[in-house]
Amino acid sequence: MSETNPYMMVGERLCMDFINTVSWRESAEKRRDWFTSYAKLVDWCIHAEVLSGQQAKALLLKAEEKPSEAEDVLKQTIEMREVMYRIFKSISKETSPHPPDLERFNELVGHFYQTLQVIHEKDHFTLKFKHTEKNLDMMLPLILQSAVDLLVSKNDLERVKQCEGDSCGWLFFDTSRNRSRRWCSMADCGNRAKARRFYQK
């Protein structure tokens, strides 16, 4: 996990990187949440290619007009992220998610999927969420869709893992051929583990 770069994308899936917007997630002392404001959320979404620069600008202007609504969206975003974290962490440990978390996740799915529609694009059809720049939560459906896609992909769930670094807590989708990935990043937790083993010897 990176303390200095909040835009480090190592999860290999949008929902994983979204969950990883907390550094040192499992450390009471060092834990740091990157989503400290609505503007920070929008900034991350630009980097994650969830929002375009034009969409982000429109959202930030709207947030200035309706700060309380923007704050509510931020709270909802963090709640959604934490529910997703607990669900995918349980999957990485090969245990069942807690029913209240799954219930809340389904409530979010039900809320946002009301805006889902079939769109005809050239020679194929696709599902897209209907939204406008007026919706301050317009970034959430795409992130939620990433989580849903992963949850319903039966075989892929075996590739959901949690970094073995002490107190890291980051999750990732293991794309390695032999499914041997252990760290969020070799440059961070991987190197720390190597250094620790060296000094122990």
mmCIF file of C-alpha atoms in Angstrom:
data_model
loop_
_atom_site.group_PDB
_atom_site.id
_atom_site.type_symbol
_atom_site.label_atom_id
_atom_site.label_comp_id
_atom_site.label_asym_id
_atom_site.label_seq_id
_atom_site.Cartn_x
_atom_site.Cartn_y
_atom_site.Cartn_z
ATOM 1 C CA MET A 1 0.000 0.000 0.000
ATOM 2 C CA SER A 2 1.222 3.527 -0.682
ATOM 3 C CA GLU A 3 1.052 6.283 1.894
ATOM 4 C CA THR A 4 2.291 8.985 -0.462
ATOM 5 C CA ASN A 5 0.424 8.085 -3.655
ATOM 6 C CA PRO A 6 -3.353 7.907 -3.216
ATOM 7 C CA TYR A 7 -3.706 7.033 -6.897
ATOM 8 C CA MET A 8 -1.798 3.778 -6.766
ATOM 9 C CA MET A 9 -3.882 1.267 -8.706
ATOM 10 C CA VAL A 10 -2.868 -2.296 -7.856
ATOM 11 C CA GLY A 11 -6.239 -4.005 -7.402
ATOM 12 C CA GLU A 12 -6.638 -5.067 -11.064
ATOM 13 C CA ARG A 13 -10.366 -4.337 -10.801
ATOM 14 C CA LEU A 14 -12.091 -0.996 -10.291
ATOM 15 C CA CYS A 15 -13.930 -2.201 -7.196
ATOM 16 C CA MET A 16 -10.662 -3.417 -5.646
ATOM 17 C CA ASP A 17 -8.933 -0.077 -6.202
ATOM 18 C CA PHE A 18 -11.980 1.696 -4.802
ATOM 19 C CA ILE A 19 -11.819 -0.449 -1.661
ATOM 20 C CA ASN A 20 -8.103 0.326 -1.390
ATOM 21 C CA THR A 21 -8.632 4.059 -0.859
ATOM 22 C CA VAL A 22 -7.619 3.520 2.765
ATOM 23 C CA SER A 23 -3.925 3.207 3.610
ATOM 24 C CA TRP A 24 -2.904 0.815 6.397
ATOM 25 C CA ARG A 25 -6.525 -0.293 6.552
ATOM 26 C CA GLU A 26 -6.017 -2.726 9.439
ATOM 27 C CA SER A 27 -3.841 -0.492 11.613
ATOM 28 C CA ALA A 28 -5.564 1.586 14.288
ATOM 29 C CA GLU A 29 -2.541 3.897 14.524
ATOM 30 C CA LYS A 30 -1.608 4.443 10.867
ATOM 31 C CA ARG A 31 -4.961 4.042 9.108
ATOM 32 C CA ARG A 32 -5.622 6.873 6.653
ATOM 33 C CA ASP A 33 -8.764 7.436 4.577
ATOM 34 C CA TRP A 34 -8.184 9.240 1.294
ATOM 35 C CA PHE A 35 -11.825 10.274 0.894
ATOM 36 C CA THR A 36 -11.718 13.208 3.290
ATOM 37 C CA SER A 37 -13.946 15.383 1.098
ATOM 38 C CA TYR A 38 -16.234 15.176 -1.909
ATOM 39 C CA ALA A 39 -13.541 16.896 -3.980
ATOM 40 C CA LYS A 40 -11.054 14.138 -3.048
ATOM 41 C CA LEU A 41 -13.575 11.524 -4.165
ATOM 42 C CA VAL A 42 -14.039 13.266 -7.514
ATOM 43 C CA ASP A 43 -10.275 13.620 -7.918
ATOM 44 C CA TRP A 44 -9.775 9.882 -7.391
ATOM 45 C CA CYS A 45 -12.585 9.104 -9.849
ATOM 46 C CA ILE A 46 -10.816 11.110 -12.544
ATOM 47 C CA HIS A 47 -7.649 9.101 -12.038
ATOM 48 C CA ALA A 48 -9.607 5.830 -11.993
ATOM 49 C CA GLU A 49 -11.279 6.900 -15.266
ATOM 50 C CA VAL A 50 -14.703 6.723 -13.709
ATOM 51 C CA LEU A 51 -15.263 10.394 -14.512
ATOM 52 C CA SER A 52 -14.019 12.624 -17.300
ATOM 53 C CA GLY A 53 -12.509 16.012 -16.531
ATOM 54 C CA GLN A 54 -15.629 17.708 -17.853
ATOM 55 C CA GLN A 55 -17.921 15.575 -15.702
ATOM 56 C CA ALA A 56 -15.759 16.211 -12.650
ATOM 57 C CA LYS A 57 -15.861 19.972 -13.189
ATOM 58 C CA ALA A 58 -19.656 19.909 -13.429
ATOM 59 C CA LEU A 59 -19.921 17.823 -10.253
ATOM 60 C CA LEU A 60 -17.635 20.095 -8.259
ATOM 61 C CA LEU A 61 -19.659 23.140 -9.298
ATOM 62 C CA LYS A 62 -22.842 21.358 -8.255
ATOM 63 C CA ALA A 63 -21.230 20.346 -4.952
ATOM 64 C CA GLU A 64 -20.464 24.003 -4.214
ATOM 65 C CA GLU A 65 -24.130 24.809 -4.731
ATOM 66 C CA LYS A 66 -25.303 21.885 -2.597
ATOM 67 C CA PRO A 67 -22.619 21.137 0.021
ATOM 68 C CA SER A 68 -24.921 19.126 2.301
ATOM 69 C CA GLU A 69 -25.931 16.869 -0.590
ATOM 70 C CA ALA A 70 -22.275 16.403 -1.533
ATOM 71 C CA GLU A 71 -21.509 15.454 2.082
ATOM 72 C CA ASP A 72 -24.318 12.892 2.029
ATOM 73 C CA VAL A 73 -22.897 11.359 -1.154
ATOM 74 C CA LEU A 74 -19.460 11.180 0.449
ATOM 75 C CA LYS A 75 -20.911 9.356 3.465
ATOM 76 C CA GLN A 76 -22.795 6.973 1.184
ATOM 77 C CA THR A 77 -19.627 6.352 -0.820
ATOM 78 C CA ILE A 78 -17.640 5.461 2.280
ATOM 79 C CA GLU A 79 -20.425 3.208 3.545
ATOM 80 C CA MET A 80 -20.554 1.413 0.179
ATOM 81 C CA ARG A 81 -16.783 1.017 0.161
ATOM 82 C CA GLU A 82 -16.698 -0.475 3.663
ATOM 83 C CA VAL A 83 -19.537 -2.897 2.906
ATOM 84 C CA MET A 84 -17.690 -3.999 -0.240
ATOM 85 C CA TYR A 85 -14.458 -4.364 1.730
ATOM 86 C CA ARG A 86 -16.031 -6.662 4.304
ATOM 87 C CA ILE A 87 -17.723 -8.780 1.620
ATOM 88 C CA PHE A 88 -14.597 -9.209 -0.503
ATOM 89 C CA LYS A 89 -12.364 -9.722 2.520
ATOM 90 C CA SER A 90 -14.589 -12.621 3.590
ATOM 91 C CA ILE A 91 -14.298 -14.037 0.064
ATOM 92 C CA SER A 92 -10.489 -13.776 0.224
ATOM 93 C CA LYS A 93 -10.612 -15.740 3.507
ATOM 94 C CA GLU A 94 -13.034 -18.273 1.973
ATOM 95 C CA THR A 95 -15.776 -17.455 4.449
ATOM 96 C CA SER A 96 -19.351 -16.284 3.921
ATOM 97 C CA PRO A 97 -20.125 -12.550 4.044
ATOM 98 C CA HIS A 98 -22.129 -11.338 7.025
ATOM 99 C CA PRO A 99 -25.838 -11.219 6.091
ATOM 100 C CA PRO A 100 -26.246 -7.517 7.077
ATOM 101 C CA ASP A 101 -23.424 -6.571 4.679
ATOM 102 C CA LEU A 102 -24.945 -8.538 1.830
ATOM 103 C CA GLU A 103 -28.351 -7.055 2.620
ATOM 104 C CA ARG A 104 -26.975 -3.514 2.488
ATOM 105 C CA PHE A 105 -25.074 -4.279 -0.714
ATOM 106 C CA ASN A 106 -28.301 -5.512 -2.306
ATOM 107 C CA GLU A 107 -30.067 -2.336 -1.213
ATOM 108 C CA LEU A 108 -27.414 -0.313 -3.042
ATOM 109 C CA VAL A 109 -27.766 -2.535 -6.094
ATOM 110 C CA GLY A 110 -31.545 -2.084 -6.036
ATOM 111 C CA HIS A 111 -31.205 1.681 -5.713
ATOM 112 C CA PHE A 112 -28.746 2.238 -8.550
ATOM 113 C CA TYR A 113 -30.009 -0.464 -10.889
ATOM 114 C CA GLN A 114 -33.239 1.506 -11.259
ATOM 115 C CA THR A 115 -31.252 3.645 -13.690
ATOM 116 C CA LEU A 116 -29.865 0.717 -15.713
ATOM 117 C CA GLN A 117 -30.937 0.551 -19.347
ATOM 118 C CA VAL A 118 -30.118 -1.316 -22.552
ATOM 119 C CA ILE A 119 -28.347 0.854 -25.131
ATOM 120 C CA HIS A 120 -27.881 0.000 -28.815
ATOM 121 C CA GLU A 121 -24.377 0.888 -29.984
ATOM 122 C CA LYS A 122 -23.603 0.241 -33.669
ATOM 123 C CA ASP A 123 -23.755 -3.551 -33.995
ATOM 124 C CA HIS A 124 -24.313 -4.560 -30.370
ATOM 125 C CA PHE A 125 -26.270 -3.852 -27.220
ATOM 126 C CA THR A 126 -24.841 -2.896 -23.845
ATOM 127 C CA LEU A 127 -26.066 -2.090 -20.349
ATOM 128 C CA LYS A 128 -25.443 1.431 -19.122
ATOM 129 C CA PHE A 129 -26.488 3.500 -16.157
ATOM 130 C CA LYS A 130 -28.557 6.521 -17.035
ATOM 131 C CA HIS A 131 -27.133 9.568 -15.324
ATOM 132 C CA THR A 132 -26.451 13.246 -15.791
ATOM 133 C CA GLU A 133 -23.846 15.610 -14.409
ATOM 134 C CA LYS A 134 -26.564 16.827 -12.040
ATOM 135 C CA ASN A 135 -26.346 13.620 -10.017
ATOM 136 C CA LEU A 136 -23.632 14.034 -7.399
ATOM 137 C CA ASP A 137 -23.481 10.259 -6.944
ATOM 138 C CA MET A 138 -23.073 9.514 -10.663
ATOM 139 C CA MET A 139 -19.693 7.863 -10.057
ATOM 140 C CA LEU A 140 -21.088 5.168 -7.769
ATOM 141 C CA PRO A 141 -23.037 2.969 -10.239
ATOM 142 C CA LEU A 142 -19.950 2.120 -12.317
ATOM 143 C CA ILE A 143 -17.995 1.193 -9.207
ATOM 144 C CA LEU A 144 -20.891 -0.877 -7.924
ATOM 145 C CA GLN A 145 -21.185 -2.594 -11.311
ATOM 146 C CA SER A 146 -17.530 -3.631 -11.079
ATOM 147 C CA ALA A 147 -18.235 -5.285 -7.722
ATOM 148 C CA VAL A 148 -21.380 -7.014 -9.005
ATOM 149 C CA ASP A 149 -19.570 -8.334 -12.087
ATOM 150 C CA LEU A 150 -16.856 -9.825 -9.906
ATOM 151 C CA LEU A 151 -19.266 -11.310 -7.361
ATOM 152 C CA VAL A 152 -21.292 -13.148 -9.991
ATOM 153 C CA SER A 153 -18.217 -14.469 -11.829
ATOM 154 C CA LYS A 154 -18.035 -17.768 -9.967
ATOM 155 C CA ASN A 155 -14.532 -18.861 -11.037
ATOM 156 C CA ASP A 156 -12.946 -15.421 -10.705
ATOM 157 C CA LEU A 157 -13.763 -15.153 -7.000
ATOM 158 C CA GLU A 158 -10.902 -17.541 -6.264
ATOM 159 C CA ARG A 159 -8.553 -14.814 -7.462
ATOM 160 C CA VAL A 160 -9.704 -12.264 -4.852
ATOM 161 C CA LYS A 161 -6.932 -11.993 -2.273
ATOM 162 C CA GLN A 162 -5.815 -9.797 0.575
ATOM 163 C CA CYS A 163 -2.254 -8.495 0.808
ATOM 164 C CA GLU A 164 -0.160 -10.457 3.310
ATOM 165 C CA GLY A 165 1.627 -7.310 4.466
ATOM 166 C CA ASP A 166 1.244 -6.486 8.162
ATOM 167 C CA SER A 167 -1.754 -4.168 8.704
ATOM 168 C CA CYS A 168 -2.012 -3.428 4.972
ATOM 169 C CA GLY A 169 -5.446 -4.869 4.372
ATOM 170 C CA TRP A 170 -5.524 -4.051 0.664
ATOM 171 C CA LEU A 171 -7.400 -6.377 -1.647
ATOM 172 C CA PHE A 172 -6.529 -7.344 -5.188
ATOM 173 C CA PHE A 173 -7.559 -9.572 -8.062
ATOM 174 C CA ASP A 174 -4.723 -11.987 -8.737
ATOM 175 C CA THR A 175 -4.057 -12.013 -12.488
ATOM 176 C CA SER A 176 -0.829 -14.027 -12.229
ATOM 177 C CA ARG A 177 -0.816 -17.230 -14.282
ATOM 178 C CA ASN A 178 -0.166 -19.531 -11.311
ATOM 179 C CA ARG A 179 -2.202 -17.426 -8.854
ATOM 180 C CA SER A 180 0.827 -16.899 -6.641
ATOM 181 C CA ARG A 181 0.569 -13.160 -5.968
ATOM 182 C CA ARG A 182 0.885 -12.364 -2.252
ATOM 183 C CA TRP A 183 1.345 -8.598 -2.018
ATOM 184 C CA CYS A 184 -0.537 -5.484 -3.029
ATOM 185 C CA SER A 185 2.748 -4.359 -4.549
ATOM 186 C CA MET A 186 6.290 -5.688 -4.466
ATOM 187 C CA ALA A 187 7.476 -2.079 -4.240
ATOM 188 C CA ASP A 188 5.653 -1.635 -0.949
ATOM 189 C CA CYS A 189 4.594 -4.594 1.183
ATOM 190 C CA GLY A 190 6.654 -7.087 -0.820
ATOM 191 C CA ASN A 191 9.913 -5.229 -0.231
ATOM 192 C CA ARG A 192 9.110 -4.673 3.441
ATOM 193 C CA ALA A 193 8.569 -8.401 3.868
ATOM 194 C CA LYS A 194 11.864 -9.124 2.105
ATOM 195 C CA ALA A 195 13.716 -6.668 4.330
ATOM 196 C CA ARG A 196 12.141 -8.166 7.455
ATOM 197 C CA ARG A 197 13.197 -11.684 6.438
ATOM 198 C CA PHE A 198 16.740 -10.424 5.726
ATOM 199 C CA TYR A 199 17.115 -8.823 9.152
ATOM 200 C CA GLN A 200 15.652 -11.874 10.889
ATOM 201 C CA LYS A 201 18.377 -14.010 9.305
#
